[in-house]
Short mmCIF file of C-alpha atoms in Angstrom, two decimals:
data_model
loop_
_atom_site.label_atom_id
_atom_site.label_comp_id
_atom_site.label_asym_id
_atom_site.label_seq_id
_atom_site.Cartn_x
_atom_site.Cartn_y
_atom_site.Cartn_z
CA UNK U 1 33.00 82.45 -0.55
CA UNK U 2 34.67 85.15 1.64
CA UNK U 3 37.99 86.14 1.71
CA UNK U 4 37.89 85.94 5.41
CA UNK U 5 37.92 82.31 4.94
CA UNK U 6 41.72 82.28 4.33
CA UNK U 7 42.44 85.10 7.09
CA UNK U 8 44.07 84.20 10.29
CA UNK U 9 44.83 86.35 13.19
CA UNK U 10 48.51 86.26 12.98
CA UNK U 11 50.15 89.48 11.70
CA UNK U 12 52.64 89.08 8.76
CA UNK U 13 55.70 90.48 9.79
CA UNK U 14 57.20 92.02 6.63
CA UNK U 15 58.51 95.80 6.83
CA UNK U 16 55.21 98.22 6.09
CA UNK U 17 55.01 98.75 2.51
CA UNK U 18 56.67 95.65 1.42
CA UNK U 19 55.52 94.09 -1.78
CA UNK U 20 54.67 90.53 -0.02
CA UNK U 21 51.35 92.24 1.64
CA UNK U 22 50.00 92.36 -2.00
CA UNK U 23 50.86 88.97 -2.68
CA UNK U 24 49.55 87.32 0.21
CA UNK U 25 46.53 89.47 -0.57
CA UNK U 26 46.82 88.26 -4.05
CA UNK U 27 46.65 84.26 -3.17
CA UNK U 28 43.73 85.09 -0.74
CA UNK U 29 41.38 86.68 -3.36
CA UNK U 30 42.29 84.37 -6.17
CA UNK U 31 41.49 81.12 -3.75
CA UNK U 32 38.10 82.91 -2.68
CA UNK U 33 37.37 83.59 -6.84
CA UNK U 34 37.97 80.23 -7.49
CA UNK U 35 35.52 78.82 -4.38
CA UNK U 36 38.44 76.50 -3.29
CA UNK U 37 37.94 75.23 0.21
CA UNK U 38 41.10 75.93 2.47
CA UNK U 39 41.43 72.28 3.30
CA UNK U 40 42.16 71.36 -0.38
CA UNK U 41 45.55 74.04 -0.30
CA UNK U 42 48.65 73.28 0.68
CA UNK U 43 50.76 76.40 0.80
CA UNK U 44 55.18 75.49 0.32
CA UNK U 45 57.79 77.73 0.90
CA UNK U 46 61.62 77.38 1.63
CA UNK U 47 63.51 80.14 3.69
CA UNK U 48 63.32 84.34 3.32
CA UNK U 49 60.87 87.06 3.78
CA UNK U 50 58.30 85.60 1.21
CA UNK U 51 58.60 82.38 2.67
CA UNK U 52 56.67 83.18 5.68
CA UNK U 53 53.75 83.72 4.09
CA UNK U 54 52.41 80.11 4.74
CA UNK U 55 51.83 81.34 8.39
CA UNK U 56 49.56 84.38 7.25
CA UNK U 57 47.25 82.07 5.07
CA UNK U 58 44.59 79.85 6.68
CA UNK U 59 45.44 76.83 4.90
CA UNK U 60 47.63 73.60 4.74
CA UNK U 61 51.31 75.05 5.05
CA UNK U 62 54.86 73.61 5.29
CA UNK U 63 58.12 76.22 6.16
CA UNK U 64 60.53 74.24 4.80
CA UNK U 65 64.75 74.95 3.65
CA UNK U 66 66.10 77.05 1.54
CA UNK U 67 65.53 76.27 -1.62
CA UNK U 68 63.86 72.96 -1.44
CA UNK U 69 59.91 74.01 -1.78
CA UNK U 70 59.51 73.06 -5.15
CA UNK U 71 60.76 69.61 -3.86
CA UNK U 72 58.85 69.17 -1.07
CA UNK U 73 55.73 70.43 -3.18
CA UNK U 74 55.80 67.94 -6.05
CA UNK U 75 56.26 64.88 -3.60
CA UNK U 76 53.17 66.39 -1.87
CA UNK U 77 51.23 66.87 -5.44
CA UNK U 78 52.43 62.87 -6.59
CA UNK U 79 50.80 61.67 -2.99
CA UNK U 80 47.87 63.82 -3.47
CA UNK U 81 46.67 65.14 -6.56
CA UNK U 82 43.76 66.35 -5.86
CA UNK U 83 45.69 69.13 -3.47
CA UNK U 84 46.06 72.42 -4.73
CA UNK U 85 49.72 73.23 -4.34
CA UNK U 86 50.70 76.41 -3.91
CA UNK U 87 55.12 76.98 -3.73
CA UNK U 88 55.33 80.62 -2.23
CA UNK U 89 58.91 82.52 -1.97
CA UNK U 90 61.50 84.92 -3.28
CA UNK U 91 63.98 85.26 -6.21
CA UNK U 92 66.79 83.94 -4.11
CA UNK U 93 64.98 81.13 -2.77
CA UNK U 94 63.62 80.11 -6.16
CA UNK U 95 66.02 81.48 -8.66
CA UNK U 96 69.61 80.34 -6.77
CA UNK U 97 69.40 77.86 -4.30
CA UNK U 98 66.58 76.38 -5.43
CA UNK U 99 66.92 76.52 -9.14
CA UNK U 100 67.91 73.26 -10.07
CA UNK U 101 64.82 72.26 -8.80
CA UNK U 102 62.78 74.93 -10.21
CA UNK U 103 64.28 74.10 -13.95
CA UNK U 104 63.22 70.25 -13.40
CA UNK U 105 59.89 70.61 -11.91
CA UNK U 106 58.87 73.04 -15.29
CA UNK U 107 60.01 70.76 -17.65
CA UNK U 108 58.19 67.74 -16.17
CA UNK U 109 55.02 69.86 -15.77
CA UNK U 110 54.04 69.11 -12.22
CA UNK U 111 50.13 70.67 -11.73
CA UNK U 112 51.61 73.32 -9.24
CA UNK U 113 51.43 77.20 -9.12
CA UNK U 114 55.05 78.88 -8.25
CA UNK U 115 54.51 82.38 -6.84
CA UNK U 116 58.14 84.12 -6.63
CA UNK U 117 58.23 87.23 -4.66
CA UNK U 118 61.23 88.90 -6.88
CA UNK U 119 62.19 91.86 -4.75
CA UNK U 120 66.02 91.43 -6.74
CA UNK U 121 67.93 91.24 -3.31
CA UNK U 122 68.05 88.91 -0.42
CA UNK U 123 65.92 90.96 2.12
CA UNK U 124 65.94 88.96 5.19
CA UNK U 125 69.51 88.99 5.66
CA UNK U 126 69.81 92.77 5.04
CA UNK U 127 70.34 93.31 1.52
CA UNK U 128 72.83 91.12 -0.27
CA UNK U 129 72.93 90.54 -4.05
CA UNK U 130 70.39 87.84 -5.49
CA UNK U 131 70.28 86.32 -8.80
CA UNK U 132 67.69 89.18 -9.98
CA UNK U 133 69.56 91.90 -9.18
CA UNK U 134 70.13 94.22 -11.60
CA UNK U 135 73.88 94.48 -13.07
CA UNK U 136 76.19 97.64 -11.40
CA UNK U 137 74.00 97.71 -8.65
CA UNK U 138 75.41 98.43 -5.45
CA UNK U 139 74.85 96.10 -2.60
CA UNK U 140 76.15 95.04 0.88
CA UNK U 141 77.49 92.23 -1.15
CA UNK U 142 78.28 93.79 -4.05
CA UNK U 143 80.12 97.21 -2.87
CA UNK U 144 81.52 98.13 -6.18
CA UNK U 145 78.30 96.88 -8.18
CA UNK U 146 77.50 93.49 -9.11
CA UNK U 147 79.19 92.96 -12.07
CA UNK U 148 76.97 89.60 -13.57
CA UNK U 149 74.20 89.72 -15.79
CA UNK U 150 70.92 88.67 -13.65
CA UNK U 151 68.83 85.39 -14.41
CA UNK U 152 65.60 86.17 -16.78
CA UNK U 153 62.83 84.13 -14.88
CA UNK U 154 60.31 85.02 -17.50
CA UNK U 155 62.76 83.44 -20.32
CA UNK U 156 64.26 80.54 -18.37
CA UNK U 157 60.24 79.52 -18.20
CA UNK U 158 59.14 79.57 -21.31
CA UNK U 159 62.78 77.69 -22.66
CA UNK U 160 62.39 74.95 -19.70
CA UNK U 161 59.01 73.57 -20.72
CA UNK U 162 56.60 75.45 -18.20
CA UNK U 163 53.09 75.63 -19.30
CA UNK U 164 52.11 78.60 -17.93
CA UNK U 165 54.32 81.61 -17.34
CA UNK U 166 53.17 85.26 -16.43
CA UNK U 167 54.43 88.48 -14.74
CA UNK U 168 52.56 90.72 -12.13
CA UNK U 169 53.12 93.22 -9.56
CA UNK U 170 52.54 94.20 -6.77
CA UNK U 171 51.35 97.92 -7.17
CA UNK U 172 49.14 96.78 -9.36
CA UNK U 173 46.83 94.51 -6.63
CA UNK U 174 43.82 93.92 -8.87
CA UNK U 175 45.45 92.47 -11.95
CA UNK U 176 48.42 90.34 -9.56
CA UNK U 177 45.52 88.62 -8.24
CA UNK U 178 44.23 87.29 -11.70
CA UNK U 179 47.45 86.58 -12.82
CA UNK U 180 47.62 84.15 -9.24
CA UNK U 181 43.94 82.94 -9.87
CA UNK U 182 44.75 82.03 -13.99
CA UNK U 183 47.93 80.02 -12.21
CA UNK U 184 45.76 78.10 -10.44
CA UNK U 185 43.24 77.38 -12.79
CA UNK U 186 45.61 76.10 -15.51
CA UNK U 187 46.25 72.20 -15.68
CA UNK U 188 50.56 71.97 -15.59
CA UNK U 189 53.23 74.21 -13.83
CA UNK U 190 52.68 77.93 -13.29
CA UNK U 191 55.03 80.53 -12.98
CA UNK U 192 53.48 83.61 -11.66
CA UNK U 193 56.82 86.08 -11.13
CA UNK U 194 55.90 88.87 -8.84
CA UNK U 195 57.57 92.53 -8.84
CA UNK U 196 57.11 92.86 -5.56
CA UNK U 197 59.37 95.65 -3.90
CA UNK U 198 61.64 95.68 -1.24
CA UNK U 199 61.26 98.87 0.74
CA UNK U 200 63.92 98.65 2.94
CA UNK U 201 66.89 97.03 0.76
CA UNK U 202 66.37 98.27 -2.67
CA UNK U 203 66.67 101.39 -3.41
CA UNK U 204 66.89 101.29 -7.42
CA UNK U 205 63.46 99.04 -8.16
CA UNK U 206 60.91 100.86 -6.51
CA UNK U 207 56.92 101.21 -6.68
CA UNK U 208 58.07 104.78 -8.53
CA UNK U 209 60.50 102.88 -10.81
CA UNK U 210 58.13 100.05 -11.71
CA UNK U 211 55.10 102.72 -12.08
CA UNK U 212 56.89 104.65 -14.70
CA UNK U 213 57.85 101.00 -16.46
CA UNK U 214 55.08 98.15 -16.68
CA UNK U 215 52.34 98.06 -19.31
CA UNK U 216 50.00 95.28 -19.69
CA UNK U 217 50.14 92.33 -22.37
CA UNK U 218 47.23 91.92 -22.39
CA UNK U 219 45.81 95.35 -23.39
CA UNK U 220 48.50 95.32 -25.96
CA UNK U 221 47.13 92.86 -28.11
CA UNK U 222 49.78 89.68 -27.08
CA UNK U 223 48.55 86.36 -28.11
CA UNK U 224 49.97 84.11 -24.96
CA UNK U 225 49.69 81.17 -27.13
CA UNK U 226 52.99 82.35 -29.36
CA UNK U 227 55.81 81.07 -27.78
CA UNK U 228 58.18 83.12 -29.67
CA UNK U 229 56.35 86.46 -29.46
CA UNK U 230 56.67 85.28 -25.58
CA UNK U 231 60.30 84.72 -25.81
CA UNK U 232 60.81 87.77 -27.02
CA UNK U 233 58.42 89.80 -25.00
CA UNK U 234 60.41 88.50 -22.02
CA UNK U 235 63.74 90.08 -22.90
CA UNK U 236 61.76 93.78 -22.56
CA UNK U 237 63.06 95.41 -19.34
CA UNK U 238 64.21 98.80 -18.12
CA UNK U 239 62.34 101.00 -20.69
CA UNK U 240 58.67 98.97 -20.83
CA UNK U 241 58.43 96.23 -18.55
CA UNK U 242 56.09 93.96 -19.01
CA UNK U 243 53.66 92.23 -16.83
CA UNK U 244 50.88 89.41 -17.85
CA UNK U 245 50.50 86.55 -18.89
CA UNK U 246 53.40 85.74 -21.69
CA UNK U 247 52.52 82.31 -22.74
CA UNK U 248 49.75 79.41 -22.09
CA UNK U 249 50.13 76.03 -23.82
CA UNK U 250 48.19 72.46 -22.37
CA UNK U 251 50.58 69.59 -22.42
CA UNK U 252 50.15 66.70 -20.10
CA UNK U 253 51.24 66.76 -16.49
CA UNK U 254 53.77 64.42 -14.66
CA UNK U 255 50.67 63.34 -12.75
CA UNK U 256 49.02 62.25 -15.76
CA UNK U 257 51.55 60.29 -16.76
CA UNK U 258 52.98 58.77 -13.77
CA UNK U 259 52.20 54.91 -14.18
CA UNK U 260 52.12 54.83 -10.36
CA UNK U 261 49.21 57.66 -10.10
CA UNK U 262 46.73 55.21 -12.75
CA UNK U 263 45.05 53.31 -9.97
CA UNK U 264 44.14 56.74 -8.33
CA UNK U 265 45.99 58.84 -5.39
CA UNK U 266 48.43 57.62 -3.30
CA UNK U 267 46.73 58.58 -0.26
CA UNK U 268 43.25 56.66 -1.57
CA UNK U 269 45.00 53.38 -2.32
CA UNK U 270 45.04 50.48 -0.06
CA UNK U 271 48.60 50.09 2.24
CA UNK U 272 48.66 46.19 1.71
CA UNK U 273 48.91 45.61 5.23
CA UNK U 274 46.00 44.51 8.05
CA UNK U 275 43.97 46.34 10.32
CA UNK U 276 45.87 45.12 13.25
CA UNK U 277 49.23 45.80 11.75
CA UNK U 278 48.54 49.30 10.83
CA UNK U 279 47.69 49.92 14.56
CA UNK U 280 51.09 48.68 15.57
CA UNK U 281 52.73 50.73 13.25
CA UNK U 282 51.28 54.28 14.26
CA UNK U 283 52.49 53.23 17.36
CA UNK U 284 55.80 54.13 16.51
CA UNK U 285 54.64 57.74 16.02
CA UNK U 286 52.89 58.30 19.27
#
């Protein structure tokens, strides 16, 4: 298959040099490696740079509010299992407003991949403090320097129950696309959190900065199946960052376990209603 397959001719709009350009790259090449037809992907996101990216993917896609992707996603992966869901967006789309639902979709172990965009501000309103961003640094929100600790995605994961939970970024194209393509592969819920920068709002956690930081697990011996080497590989950060996969563990989805899901999908079951009465009913959307 050829990565053209998931080009369209829309533009993506993000600032030259932003991180999102390797992500959306990223999703592209890992869907082409793994021979997945376009028609079998549907693409969430909620609100924020990253989120646009279901317009620059040729693919099923759905825009929807802040912070409600990984909702929308699940109800689309319980309908439709067979669907590979992707939820594409940012740290403050995914990591604030839409925690709640983040924390609750990992510990029930929905078979979707989570792709957050962590540029450690809130770019597309011009550079306010997100939940990433880095303690003392100064913001449009935070003149005097944000004085919280930021959230740990990578530890939040592996303590909530997700199955699969790895790092990339996005300087480092080649390897952020595996990391996307092992998400999608694996049988539960995938984190894949993405240092992707923002060029234009953040100042402190740059390409440079990152460069002179990440190292890979992988080369480093890490067995991803040791949940507390993962645990505490995750607190690493400022010195040696690093980026990977941290842990991998097969536990049964929600899908699997759903009594509702036994006699097949949603979408392949019979409505219980008549030809004729179906008719009437579309109707009601024409």
């Amino acid at each position: 298959m050829d990565l053209s397959v998931y080009k369209v001719e829309t533009k993506a709009t993000w600032c030259p040099g932003c991180g999102d350009f390797a992500v959306l790259r990223g999703i592209q090449t890992a869907l082409t490696a793994l021979e997945i037809n376009p028609k079998d992907v549907l693409v969430v996101s909620g609100i924020g740079c990253s989120s646009n990216l279901p317009g620059f993917l040729k693919s099923y896609g759905f825009h929807g509010l802040h912070g409600r992707a990984v909702p929308v996603a699940t109800g689309a992966k319980l309908v439709n299992p067979d669907l590979n869901v992707i939820v594409a967006g940012g740290d403050g789309d995914g990591y604030g407003i839409g925690l709640n639902h983040w924390v609750h979709a990992m510990r029930r172990n929905f078979n979707i991949t989570y792709v957050v965009m962590n540029n450690q501000v809130y770019g597309l309103t011009t550079g306010q403090a997100s939940p990433t961003t880095e303690k003392g640094q100064r913001t449009k929100s935070t003149p005097m320097g944000v004085i919280e600790v930021p959230i740990n995605p990578i530890s939040m994961a592996l303590v909530t129950g997700a199955t699969f939970v790895a790092r990339a970024f996005s300087g480092d194209a080649d390897h952020l696309a595996k990391m996307i393509e092992l998400g999608i592969k694996h049988k539960g819920f995938s984190l894949v959190d993405v240092l992707s920068p923002c060029v234009t709002y953040n100042k402190r956690n740059t390409y440079q900065w990152f460069r002179e930081r990440v190292y890979r697990l992988q080369d480093n011996g890490h067995n991803p199946k040791n949940l507390d080497d993962a645990i505490k590989k995750s607190y690493e950060w400022d010195a040696k960052i690093p980026i990977g996969v941290f842990y991998e563990t097969d536990r049964p989805t929600y899908e699997d376990e759903e009594p509702g899901l036994k006699k097949g999908p949603v979408v392949s079951q019979p409505l219980g209603i008549n030809q004729e009465l179906g008719k009437e009913l579309l109707k009601e959307f024409e």
